[in-house]
Coordinates of C-alpha atoms in Angstrom, one line a residue:
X106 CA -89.7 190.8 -50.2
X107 CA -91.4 190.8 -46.8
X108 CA -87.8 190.1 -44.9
X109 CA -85.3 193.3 -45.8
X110 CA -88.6 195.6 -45.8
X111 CA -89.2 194.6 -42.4
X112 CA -85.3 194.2 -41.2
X113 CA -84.9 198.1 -42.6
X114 CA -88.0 199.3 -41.1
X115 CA -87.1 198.1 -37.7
X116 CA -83.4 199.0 -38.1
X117 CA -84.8 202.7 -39.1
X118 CA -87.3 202.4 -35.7
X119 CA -84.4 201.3 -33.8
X120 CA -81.9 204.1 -34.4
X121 CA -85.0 207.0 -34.5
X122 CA -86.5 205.7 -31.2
X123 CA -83.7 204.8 -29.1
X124 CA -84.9 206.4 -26.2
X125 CA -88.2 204.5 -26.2
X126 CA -90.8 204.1 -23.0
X127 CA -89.4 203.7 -20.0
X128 CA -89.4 200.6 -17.9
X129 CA -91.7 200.7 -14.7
X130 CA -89.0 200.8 -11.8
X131 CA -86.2 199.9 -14.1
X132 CA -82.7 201.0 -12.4
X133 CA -80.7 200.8 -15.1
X134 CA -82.4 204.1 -16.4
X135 CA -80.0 206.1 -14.2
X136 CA -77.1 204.1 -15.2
X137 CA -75.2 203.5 -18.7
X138 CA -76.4 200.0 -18.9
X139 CA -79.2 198.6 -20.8
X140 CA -81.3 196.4 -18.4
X141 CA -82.7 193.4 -20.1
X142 CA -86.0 194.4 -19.3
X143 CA -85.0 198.1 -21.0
X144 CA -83.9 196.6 -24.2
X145 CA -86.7 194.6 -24.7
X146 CA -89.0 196.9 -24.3
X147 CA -86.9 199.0 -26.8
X148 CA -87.3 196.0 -29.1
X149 CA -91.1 195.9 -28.6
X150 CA -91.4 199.9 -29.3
X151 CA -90.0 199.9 -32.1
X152 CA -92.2 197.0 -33.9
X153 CA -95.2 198.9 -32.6
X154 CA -94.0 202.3 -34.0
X155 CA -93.2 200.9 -37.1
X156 CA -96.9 199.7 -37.2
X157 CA -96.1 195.8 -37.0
X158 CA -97.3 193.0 -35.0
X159 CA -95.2 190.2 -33.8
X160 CA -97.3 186.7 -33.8
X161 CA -97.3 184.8 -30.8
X162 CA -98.2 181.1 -29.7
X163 CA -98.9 179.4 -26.5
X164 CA -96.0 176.5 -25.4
X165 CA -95.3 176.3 -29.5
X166 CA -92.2 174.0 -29.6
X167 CA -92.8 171.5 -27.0
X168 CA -96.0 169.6 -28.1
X169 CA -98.6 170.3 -30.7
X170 CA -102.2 168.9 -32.7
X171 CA -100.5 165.1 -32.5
X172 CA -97.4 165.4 -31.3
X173 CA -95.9 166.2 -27.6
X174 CA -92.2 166.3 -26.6
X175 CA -90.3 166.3 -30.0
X176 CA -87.3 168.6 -30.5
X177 CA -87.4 171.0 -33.2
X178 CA -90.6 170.2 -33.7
X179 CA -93.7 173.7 -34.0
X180 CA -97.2 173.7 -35.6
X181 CA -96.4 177.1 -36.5
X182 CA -93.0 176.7 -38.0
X183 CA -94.0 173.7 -39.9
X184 CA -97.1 175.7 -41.5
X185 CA -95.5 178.9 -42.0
X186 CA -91.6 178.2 -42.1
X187 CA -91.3 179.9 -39.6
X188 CA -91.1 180.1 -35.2
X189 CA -93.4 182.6 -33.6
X190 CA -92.1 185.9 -32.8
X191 CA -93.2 185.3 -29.3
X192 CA -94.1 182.4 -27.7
X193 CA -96.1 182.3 -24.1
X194 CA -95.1 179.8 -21.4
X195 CA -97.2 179.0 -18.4
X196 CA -95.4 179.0 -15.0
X197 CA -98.7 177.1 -13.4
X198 CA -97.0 174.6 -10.9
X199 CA -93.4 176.3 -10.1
X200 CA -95.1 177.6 -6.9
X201 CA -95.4 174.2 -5.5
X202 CA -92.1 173.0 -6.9
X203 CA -93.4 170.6 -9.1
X204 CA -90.7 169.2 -12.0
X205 CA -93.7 170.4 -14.9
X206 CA -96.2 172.6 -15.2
X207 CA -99.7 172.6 -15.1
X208 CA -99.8 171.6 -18.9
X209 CA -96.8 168.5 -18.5
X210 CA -94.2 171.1 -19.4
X211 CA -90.8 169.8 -18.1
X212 CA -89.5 173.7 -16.6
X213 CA -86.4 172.8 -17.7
X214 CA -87.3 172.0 -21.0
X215 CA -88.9 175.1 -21.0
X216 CA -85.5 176.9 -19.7
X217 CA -84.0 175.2 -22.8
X218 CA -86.6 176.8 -25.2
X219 CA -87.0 180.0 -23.5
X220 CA -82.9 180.3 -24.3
X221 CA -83.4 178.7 -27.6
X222 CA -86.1 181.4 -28.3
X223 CA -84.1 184.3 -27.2
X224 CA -81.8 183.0 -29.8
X225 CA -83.2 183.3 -32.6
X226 CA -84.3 186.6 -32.1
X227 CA -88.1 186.0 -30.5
X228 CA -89.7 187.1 -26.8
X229 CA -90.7 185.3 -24.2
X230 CA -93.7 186.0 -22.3
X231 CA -95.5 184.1 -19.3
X232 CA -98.7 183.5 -18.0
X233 CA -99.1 181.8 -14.2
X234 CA -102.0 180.1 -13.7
X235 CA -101.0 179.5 -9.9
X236 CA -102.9 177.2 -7.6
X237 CA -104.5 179.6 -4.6
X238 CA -101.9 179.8 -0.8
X239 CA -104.8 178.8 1.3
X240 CA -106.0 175.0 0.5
X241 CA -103.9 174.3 -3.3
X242 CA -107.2 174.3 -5.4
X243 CA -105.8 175.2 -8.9
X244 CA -106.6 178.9 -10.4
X245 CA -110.4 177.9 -11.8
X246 CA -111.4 176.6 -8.7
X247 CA -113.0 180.0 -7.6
X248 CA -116.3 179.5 -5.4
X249 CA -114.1 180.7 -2.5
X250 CA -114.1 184.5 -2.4
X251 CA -112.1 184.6 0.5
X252 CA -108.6 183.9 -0.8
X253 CA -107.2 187.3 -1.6
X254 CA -108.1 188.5 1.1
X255 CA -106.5 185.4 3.5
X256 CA -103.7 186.9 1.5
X257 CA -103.8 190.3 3.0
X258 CA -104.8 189.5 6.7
X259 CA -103.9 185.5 7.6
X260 CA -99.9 185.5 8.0
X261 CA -99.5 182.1 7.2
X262 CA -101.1 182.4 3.8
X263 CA -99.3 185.3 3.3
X264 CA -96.4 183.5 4.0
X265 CA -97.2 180.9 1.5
X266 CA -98.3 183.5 -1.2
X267 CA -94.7 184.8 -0.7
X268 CA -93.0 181.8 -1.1
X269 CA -94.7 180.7 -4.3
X270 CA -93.4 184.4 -5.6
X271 CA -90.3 183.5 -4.8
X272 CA -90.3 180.2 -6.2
X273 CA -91.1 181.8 -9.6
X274 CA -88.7 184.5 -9.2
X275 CA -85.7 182.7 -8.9
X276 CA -87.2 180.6 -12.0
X277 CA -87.2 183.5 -14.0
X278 CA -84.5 185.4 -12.7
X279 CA -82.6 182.0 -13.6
X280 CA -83.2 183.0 -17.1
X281 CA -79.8 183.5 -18.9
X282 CA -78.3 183.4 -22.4
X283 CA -75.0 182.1 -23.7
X284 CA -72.9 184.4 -21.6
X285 CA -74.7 184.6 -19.0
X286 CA -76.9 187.8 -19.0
X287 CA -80.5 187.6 -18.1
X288 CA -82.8 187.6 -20.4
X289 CA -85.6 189.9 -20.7
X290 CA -89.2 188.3 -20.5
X291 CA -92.7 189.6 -20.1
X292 CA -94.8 188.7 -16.9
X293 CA -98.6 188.7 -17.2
X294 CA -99.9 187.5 -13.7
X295 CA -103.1 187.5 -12.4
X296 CA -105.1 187.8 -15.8
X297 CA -108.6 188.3 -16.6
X298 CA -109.2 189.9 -13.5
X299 CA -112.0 191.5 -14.9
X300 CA -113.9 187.7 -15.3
X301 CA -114.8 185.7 -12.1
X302 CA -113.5 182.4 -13.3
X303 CA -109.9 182.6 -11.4
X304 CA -109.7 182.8 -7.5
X305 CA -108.0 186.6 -8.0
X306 CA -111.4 187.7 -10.5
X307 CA -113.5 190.2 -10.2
X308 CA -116.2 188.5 -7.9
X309 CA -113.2 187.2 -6.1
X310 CA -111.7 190.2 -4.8
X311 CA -112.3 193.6 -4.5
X312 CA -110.3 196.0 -6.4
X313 CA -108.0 197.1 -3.2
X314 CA -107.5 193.3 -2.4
X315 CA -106.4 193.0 -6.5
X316 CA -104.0 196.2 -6.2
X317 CA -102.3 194.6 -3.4
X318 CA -102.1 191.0 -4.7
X319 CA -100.0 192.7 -7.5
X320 CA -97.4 195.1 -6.0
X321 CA -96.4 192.0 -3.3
X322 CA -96.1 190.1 -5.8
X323 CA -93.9 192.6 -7.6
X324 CA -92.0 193.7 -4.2
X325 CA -91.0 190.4 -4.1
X326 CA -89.9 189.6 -7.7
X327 CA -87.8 193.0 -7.5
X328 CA -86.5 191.4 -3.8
X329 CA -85.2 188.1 -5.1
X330 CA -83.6 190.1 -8.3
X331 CA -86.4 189.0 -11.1
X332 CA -85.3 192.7 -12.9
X333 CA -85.8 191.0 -16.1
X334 CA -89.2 191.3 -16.3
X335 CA -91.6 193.6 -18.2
X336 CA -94.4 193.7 -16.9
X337 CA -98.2 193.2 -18.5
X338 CA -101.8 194.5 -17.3
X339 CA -104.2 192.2 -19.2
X340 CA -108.4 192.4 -18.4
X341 CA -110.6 190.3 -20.2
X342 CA -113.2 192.4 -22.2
X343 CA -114.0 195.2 -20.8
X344 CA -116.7 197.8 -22.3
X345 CA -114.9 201.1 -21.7
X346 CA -111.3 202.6 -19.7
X347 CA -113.0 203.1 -16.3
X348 CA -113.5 199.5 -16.3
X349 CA -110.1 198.5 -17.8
X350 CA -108.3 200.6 -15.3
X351 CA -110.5 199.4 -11.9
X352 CA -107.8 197.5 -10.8
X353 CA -104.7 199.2 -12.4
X354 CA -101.8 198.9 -9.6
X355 CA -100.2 202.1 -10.8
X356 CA -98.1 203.5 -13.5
X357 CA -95.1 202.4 -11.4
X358 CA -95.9 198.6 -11.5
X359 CA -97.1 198.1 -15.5
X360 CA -95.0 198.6 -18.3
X361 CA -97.5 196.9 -21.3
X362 CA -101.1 197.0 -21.2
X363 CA -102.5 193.9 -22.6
X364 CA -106.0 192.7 -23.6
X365 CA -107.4 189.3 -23.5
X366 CA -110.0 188.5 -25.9
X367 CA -111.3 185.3 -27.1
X368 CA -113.9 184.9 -30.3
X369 CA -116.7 182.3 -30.0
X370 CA -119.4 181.2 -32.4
X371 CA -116.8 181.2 -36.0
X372 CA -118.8 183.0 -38.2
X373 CA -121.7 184.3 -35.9
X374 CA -119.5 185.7 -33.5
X375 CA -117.2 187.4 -35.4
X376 CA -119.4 190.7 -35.2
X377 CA -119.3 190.5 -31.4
X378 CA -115.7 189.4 -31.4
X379 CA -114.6 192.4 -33.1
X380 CA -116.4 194.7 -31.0
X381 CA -114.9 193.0 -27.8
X382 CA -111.6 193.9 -29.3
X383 CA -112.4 197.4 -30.1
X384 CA -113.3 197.7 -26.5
X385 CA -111.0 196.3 -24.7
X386 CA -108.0 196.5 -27.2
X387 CA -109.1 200.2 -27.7
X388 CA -109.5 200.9 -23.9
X389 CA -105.5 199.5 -23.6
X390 CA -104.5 201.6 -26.1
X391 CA -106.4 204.5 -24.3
X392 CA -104.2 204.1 -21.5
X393 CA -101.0 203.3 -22.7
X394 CA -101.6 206.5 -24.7
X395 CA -102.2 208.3 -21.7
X396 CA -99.4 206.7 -19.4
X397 CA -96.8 206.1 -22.3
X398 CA -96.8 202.3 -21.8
X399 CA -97.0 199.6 -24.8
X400 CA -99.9 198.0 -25.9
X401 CA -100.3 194.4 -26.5
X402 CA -103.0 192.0 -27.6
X403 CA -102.0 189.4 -24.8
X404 CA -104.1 186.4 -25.5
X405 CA -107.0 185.7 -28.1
X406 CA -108.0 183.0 -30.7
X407 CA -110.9 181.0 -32.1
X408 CA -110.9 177.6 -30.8
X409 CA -110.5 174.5 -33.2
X410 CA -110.1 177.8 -35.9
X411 CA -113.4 176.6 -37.9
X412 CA -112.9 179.4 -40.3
X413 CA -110.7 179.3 -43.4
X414 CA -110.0 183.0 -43.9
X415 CA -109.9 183.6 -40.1
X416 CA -106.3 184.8 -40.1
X417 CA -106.8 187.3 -42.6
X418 CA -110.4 188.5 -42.8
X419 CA -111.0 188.8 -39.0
X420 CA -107.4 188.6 -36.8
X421 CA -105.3 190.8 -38.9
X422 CA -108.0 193.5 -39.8
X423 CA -108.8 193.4 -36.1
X424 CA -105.2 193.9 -34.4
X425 CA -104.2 196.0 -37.0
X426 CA -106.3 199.2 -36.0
X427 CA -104.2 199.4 -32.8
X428 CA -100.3 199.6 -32.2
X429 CA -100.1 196.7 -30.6
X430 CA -96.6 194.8 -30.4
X431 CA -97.4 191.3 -30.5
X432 CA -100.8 189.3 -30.3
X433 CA -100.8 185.6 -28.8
X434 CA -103.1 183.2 -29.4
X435 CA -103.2 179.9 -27.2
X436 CA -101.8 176.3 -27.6
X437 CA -102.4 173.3 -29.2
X438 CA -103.2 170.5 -26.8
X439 CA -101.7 167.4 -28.2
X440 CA -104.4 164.8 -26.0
X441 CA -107.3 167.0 -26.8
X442 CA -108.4 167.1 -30.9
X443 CA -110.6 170.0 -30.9
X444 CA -108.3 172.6 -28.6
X445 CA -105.9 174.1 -30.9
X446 CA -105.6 177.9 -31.4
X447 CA -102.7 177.5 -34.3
X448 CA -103.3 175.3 -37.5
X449 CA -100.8 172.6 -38.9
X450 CA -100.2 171.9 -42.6
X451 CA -103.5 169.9 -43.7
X452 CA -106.0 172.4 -40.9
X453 CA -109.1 174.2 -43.1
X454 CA -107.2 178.0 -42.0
X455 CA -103.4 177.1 -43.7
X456 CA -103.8 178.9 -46.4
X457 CA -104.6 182.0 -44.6
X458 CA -102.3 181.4 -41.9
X459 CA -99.4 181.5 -44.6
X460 CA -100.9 184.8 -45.9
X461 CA -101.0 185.8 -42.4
X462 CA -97.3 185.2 -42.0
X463 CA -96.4 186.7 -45.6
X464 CA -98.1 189.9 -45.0
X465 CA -96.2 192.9 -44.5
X466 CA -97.6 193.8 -41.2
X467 CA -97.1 190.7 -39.2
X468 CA -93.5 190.1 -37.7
X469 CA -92.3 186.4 -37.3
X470 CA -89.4 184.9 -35.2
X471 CA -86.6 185.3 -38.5
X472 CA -87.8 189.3 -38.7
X473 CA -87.0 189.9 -34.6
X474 CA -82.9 189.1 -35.4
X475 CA -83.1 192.7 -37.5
X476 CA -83.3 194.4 -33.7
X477 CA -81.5 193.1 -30.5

């Protein structure tokens, strides 16, 4: 039964919120056209008003717990029987020009799914975990707190940071369906500013220095015509909405605001998991509230997924307080045993992972073909 309720609810959303959120900077608005980037966010309102959640997973159909490289191949699908709603690609090694990503993910391959995914009805979002303009270090390597602001004042790293923007630009910009038209993605750069473990983190940069390292790098996306882009705000936890919004660029710049919260400890942690998620999920849906943007749980998960009932005793009940379109949990390394974020058939959490996916709440790949 979970199919046509969810394929009328969202047709119902569809027609009754038509006019939706708005899309920061999106010129279409003052046109008859439907940008990309407009109707997916249309798309993404009306799962969120109809009190759903799409479930999302980090480079799903490209590798997984033993396997990397297969073709219609997905942990998730061959668990649930079904794709994610969402999956999250990593554009970590386009600003160098490398042929894969940071993760051996062939970009073109990824092209291929990203279209493929679009398809069948599901979203695309990306994370960039770039390497830093001044020496190349990859994004962890963060003892230098001098980068972001090389950025701003040294004009040959700015020229550099520029050109990795536009490398990744024209990469997603590049992004089109069957006939032709772009496809509408969501960007999530520079995440978990509010941690110190990336060269653009908290300790890293000051909140001026932040602002600015996001609207270049938007100036310059919208310059190279990367207009297909939504646009997503994600701290790490946070304990209140003067700290989420420290380094908010401006209304202008974010159209989803995301949290990114991460559960340690299985069982023991789950109390302080859920109250990082009430504070940081909560201070997101503060704001979007406030500034009429979405709300999105942008990356969680519990490592390895030690807990049988985790899908439905602790995710669910925790992202289902909030209106939050989609939630995205991270990947499953196929050369490292323990660093999966999704289970395959045989992992202690199936059974709750199919109850997960059954429930009338959570929104799979199949449901997302009810609303284009």
């Amino acid at each position: 039964m979970k199919y046509p309720i969810i394929a009328m609810t969202l047709l119902a959303l569809s027609a009754a919120s038509c006019g939706g959120r708005g899309v920061a900077s999106d010129s279409s608005a003052q046109t008859d056209t439907v940008s990309p980037a407009r109707q997916l966010s249309l798309r993404l309102d009306s799962v969120s008003r109809a009190g759903l959640v799409m479930f999302g997973h980090d480079d799903d159909p490209v590798y997984g717990h033993t396997w990397v490289g297969d073709s219609g191949r997905s942990d998730v699908l061959e668990t649930a029987g079904d794709y994610p709603a969402v999956m999250n690609w990593d554009l970590g090694g386009i600003e160098k020009g490398d042929a894969s990503n940071l993760d051996s993910v062939n970009f073109e391959r990824m092209r291929a799914e990203v279209i493929a995914q679009d398809a069948r009805g599901g979203v695309n979002a990306f994370s960039w975990h770039a390497v830093n303009p001044v020496d190349g270090q990859d994004s962890w390597q963060c003892a230098d707190t001098t980068i972001v602001a090389q950025i701003i004042d040294n004009p040959e790293v700015a020229e550099r940071f520029r050109n990795q923007i536009r490398l990744a630009a024209r990469f997603i910009a590049g992004l089109t369906d069957a006939s032709g038209k772009k496809i509408g993605v969501i960007l999530r750069p520079w995440h978990e500013h509010t941690g110190a473990w990336f060269w653009w983190g908290s300790k890293q940069c000051t909140p001026d220095q932040y602002r600015h390292l996001w609207t270049e790098t938007r100036r310059i996306m919208d310059e190279e015509g990367a207009d297909n882009i939504l646009w997503a705000y994600s701290p790490d936890r946070v304990k209140d909405i003067d700290e989420y919004l420290e380094r908010y660029p401006g209304d202008e710049y974010v159209d989803i605001m995301g949290a990114d919260v991460y559960h340690y400890g299985a069982e023991k942690g789950v109390d302080s998991y859920l109250a990082a998620v009430d504070a940081t999920l909560g201070a997101a849906t503060q704001a979007a509230s406030e500034k009429g943007k979405l709300v999105a749980f942008t990356e969680t998960g519990l490592e390895g997924i030690p807990m049988a009932d985790w899908w439905t005793e602790v995710l669910l009940p925790a992202v289902s307080k909030y209106p939050a379109a989609y939630v995205v949990v991270w990947r499953n390394a196929h050369d490292k045993p323990g660093h999966f974020y999704a289970p395959w058939p045989g992992q202690e959490s199936e059974a709750s992972f199919k109850k997960f996916h059954d429930d009338p709440r959570t929104v799979f790949a199949r449901e997302m073909n009810t609303i284009r």
